[in-house]
Tab-separated table of C-alpha atoms in Angstrom:
chain	number	residue	atom	x	y	z
A	245	MET	CA	36.498	20.045	24.563
A	246	PRO	CA	38.324	18.284	27.414
A	247	LEU	CA	41.353	16.119	26.784
A	248	HIS	CA	41.867	12.884	28.666
A	249	ARG	CA	45.237	11.126	28.914
A	250	ARG	CA	45.346	7.384	29.007
A	251	GLY	CA	48.909	6.118	29.040
A	252	SER	CA	50.715	7.820	26.175
A	253	GLU	CA	47.631	8.467	24.050
A	254	VAL	CA	45.453	11.567	24.247
A	255	GLU	CA	41.709	11.187	23.774
A	256	THR	CA	39.459	14.049	22.751
A	257	MET	CA	35.888	14.138	23.997
A	258	VAL	CA	33.340	15.872	21.797
A	259	LEU	CA	30.776	17.692	23.919
A	260	HIS	CA	27.284	18.546	22.596
A	261	HIS	CA	24.992	20.944	24.430
A	262	LYS	CA	21.205	20.591	24.468
A	263	VAL	CA	18.307	22.335	26.163
A	264	ARG	CA	15.274	20.772	27.863
A	265	VAL	CA	12.469	23.333	28.270
A	266	PHE	CA	9.214	23.025	30.186
A	267	VAL	CA	6.748	25.519	28.728
A	268	PHE	CA	4.047	26.439	31.241
A	269	ARG	CA	1.136	28.792	31.780
A	270	TYR	CA	-1.134	29.517	34.706
A	271	GLU	CA	-4.740	28.327	34.662
A	272	GLU	CA	-6.840	29.057	37.747
A	273	GLN	CA	-3.654	30.070	39.604
A	274	GLN	CA	-1.986	26.686	38.982
A	275	PRO	CA	0.799	26.007	36.492
A	276	HIS	CA	-0.063	23.773	33.544
A	277	PHE	CA	2.766	22.308	31.510
A	278	LEU	CA	2.978	21.777	27.767
A	279	LEU	CA	4.065	18.281	26.784
A	280	LEU	CA	4.965	17.284	23.235
A	281	ARG	CA	5.071	14.000	21.390
A	282	HIS	CA	7.431	14.035	18.411
A	283	GLN	CA	7.257	12.176	15.101
A	284	PRO	CA	7.127	9.272	14.559
A	285	ARG	CA	4.237	9.185	16.997
A	286	LEU	CA	4.405	5.469	17.857
A	287	GLU	CA	8.081	5.670	18.850
A	288	SER	CA	7.867	8.898	20.831
A	289	ARG	CA	6.915	9.676	24.427
A	290	LEU	CA	5.426	12.841	25.859
A	291	GLY	CA	8.043	15.268	27.093
A	292	PRO	CA	9.244	18.863	27.174
A	293	VAL	CA	10.592	20.912	24.302
A	294	HIS	CA	14.170	19.874	23.652
A	295	GLY	CA	16.862	20.540	21.106
A	296	THR	CA	20.483	21.204	20.332
A	297	VAL	CA	22.394	24.394	21.105
A	298	GLY	CA	23.846	25.685	17.836
A	299	MET	CA	27.497	26.595	17.326
A	300	GLY	CA	28.102	30.007	18.907
A	301	GLU	CA	24.540	30.138	20.263
A	302	GLN	CA	23.858	31.110	23.877
A	303	LEU	CA	21.666	28.789	25.965
A	304	GLN	CA	18.828	31.318	26.216
A	305	GLU	CA	18.902	31.844	22.445
A	306	ALA	CA	18.623	28.082	21.922
A	307	VAL	CA	15.670	27.925	24.342
A	308	LEU	CA	13.798	30.684	22.507
A	309	ARG	CA	14.550	29.175	19.080
A	310	GLU	CA	13.550	25.628	20.054
A	311	VAL	CA	10.308	26.748	21.721
A	312	THR	CA	9.380	28.809	18.654
A	313	GLU	CA	10.266	25.995	16.227
A	314	GLU	CA	8.349	23.317	18.150
A	315	THR	CA	5.352	25.321	19.412
A	316	GLY	CA	5.144	28.610	17.519
A	317	LEU	CA	5.294	30.493	20.837
A	318	GLN	CA	7.385	33.649	21.036
A	319	HIS	CA	8.307	36.129	23.746
A	320	PRO	CA	8.026	34.370	27.113
A	321	SER	CA	6.685	36.359	30.032
A	322	HIS	CA	9.393	34.642	32.134
A	323	LEU	CA	12.380	32.505	31.218
A	324	ILE	CA	13.691	30.494	34.165
A	325	ASP	CA	17.146	28.941	34.204
A	326	LEU	CA	16.756	25.963	36.537
A	327	GLU	CA	20.525	26.092	37.100
A	328	HIS	CA	20.800	22.362	36.616
A	329	PHE	CA	22.193	20.155	33.903
A	330	GLU	CA	22.520	16.463	33.141
A	331	ARG	CA	25.758	15.120	31.700
A	332	LEU	CA	25.756	11.906	29.673
A	333	CYS	CA	28.808	10.228	28.152
A	334	PHE	CA	28.844	7.792	25.255
A	335	GLY	CA	32.399	6.688	24.512
A	336	ASP	CA	34.266	9.751	23.268
A	337	GLU	CA	31.116	11.888	22.997
A	338	GLY	CA	29.303	13.712	25.743
A	339	VAL	CA	25.960	15.481	25.990
A	340	VAL	CA	25.147	18.227	28.471
A	341	GLU	CA	21.421	18.996	28.775
A	342	TRP	CA	20.505	22.341	30.365
A	343	GLU	CA	17.064	22.753	31.976
A	344	PHE	CA	14.755	25.764	31.647
A	345	GLY	CA	11.211	26.861	32.371
A	346	TYR	CA	9.404	29.089	29.865
A	347	GLN	CA	6.263	30.880	31.025
A	348	THR	CA	3.790	31.885	28.379
A	349	LEU	CA	0.607	33.864	28.828
A	350	GLY	CA	-2.629	32.098	29.828
A	351	HIS	CA	-5.295	30.768	27.483
A	352	GLY	CA	-4.242	33.186	24.727
A	353	SER	CA	-1.257	30.952	24.019
A	354	VAL	CA	-1.984	29.354	20.659
A	355	ILE	CA	0.240	26.375	19.915
A	356	VAL	CA	1.335	25.934	16.303
A	357	PRO	CA	3.158	22.587	16.339
A	358	GLY	CA	6.331	22.343	14.289
A	359	PRO	CA	6.691	19.669	11.589
A	360	GLN	CA	8.361	17.200	13.982
A	361	VAL	CA	5.601	17.491	16.616
A	362	ALA	CA	2.798	14.897	16.474
A	363	GLU	CA	0.811	15.936	19.573
A	364	THR	CA	0.658	18.630	22.252
A	365	ILE	CA	-1.196	18.595	25.569
A	366	TRP	CA	-1.479	20.979	28.495
A	367	ALA	CA	-1.410	19.160	31.835
A	368	ASN	CA	-1.436	20.099	35.485
A	369	PHE	CA	1.551	18.981	37.543
A	370	ASP	CA	0.128	15.588	38.567
A	371	ARG	CA	-0.888	14.594	35.050
A	372	ALA	CA	2.344	15.930	33.548
A	373	PHE	CA	4.420	14.013	36.093
A	374	ARG	CA	2.555	10.756	35.390
A	375	SER	CA	2.876	11.293	31.621
A	376	LEU	CA	6.666	11.643	31.664
A	377	GLU	CA	8.531	8.388	31.112
A	378	PHE	CA	12.101	9.573	31.656
A	379	SER	CA	13.345	10.217	35.185
A	380	GLN	CA	15.394	13.240	34.032
A	381	ASP	CA	12.196	14.879	32.767
A	382	ARG	CA	10.298	14.106	35.989
A	383	GLU	CA	13.154	15.491	38.104
A	384	ALA	CA	13.325	18.671	36.000
A	385	LEU	CA	9.549	19.107	36.314
A	386	ILE	CA	9.824	18.794	40.107
A	387	ARG	CA	12.637	21.392	40.170
A	388	LEU	CA	10.498	23.803	38.156
A	389	GLN	CA	7.413	23.187	40.314
A	390	MET	CA	9.450	23.845	43.482
A	391	ARG	CA	10.862	27.040	41.954
A	392	LEU	CA	7.357	28.234	41.055
A	393	ARG	CA	6.102	27.604	44.605
A	394	ALA	CA	8.996	29.517	46.204
C-alpha cells in the first residue's frame, strides 16, 4: 500500500489485485479461446475469465480458483504468466490486473458455467478478437497468441 505525500498530508492508496485469464484449447492445431458473458446478460460483454485475488492468495492460486468457479475446469495442461499487468487508478484506490493464459485439453473440456456466467463460446483468434470490446482484453489476447506462436 503506497503512501503519497501532498503538502503536509499523507494519502494512502488502497491497491486491489485482479486476474484476467484467457482459457484456450487446441482444435485442429489452432488455439481456440473461451469467452464468457456474465450476468446480467444484457449489460455484459464477452471476455476472459476475471476475478479478484484474495487476501494472502498467490496469483496462480487466484487464476486456478477463478477458472474453476467460472467454468468448472480444473488442472490446466499449461498455465502461462503473460508477465504483463494493467494498472488503473480511481482516486485513492488502484487496481492491478495480471494477465494469464490457461491451456485446457481439447474437446474433452466440458464447461460447467458458474452462477454468474450467462454464456460461453469457444472462438478462434479472429472471432475472439472481434468479439472483445475492451482494448485491454484485445491486447492481452494478442500477447497470448504471440506467445503461443513462439
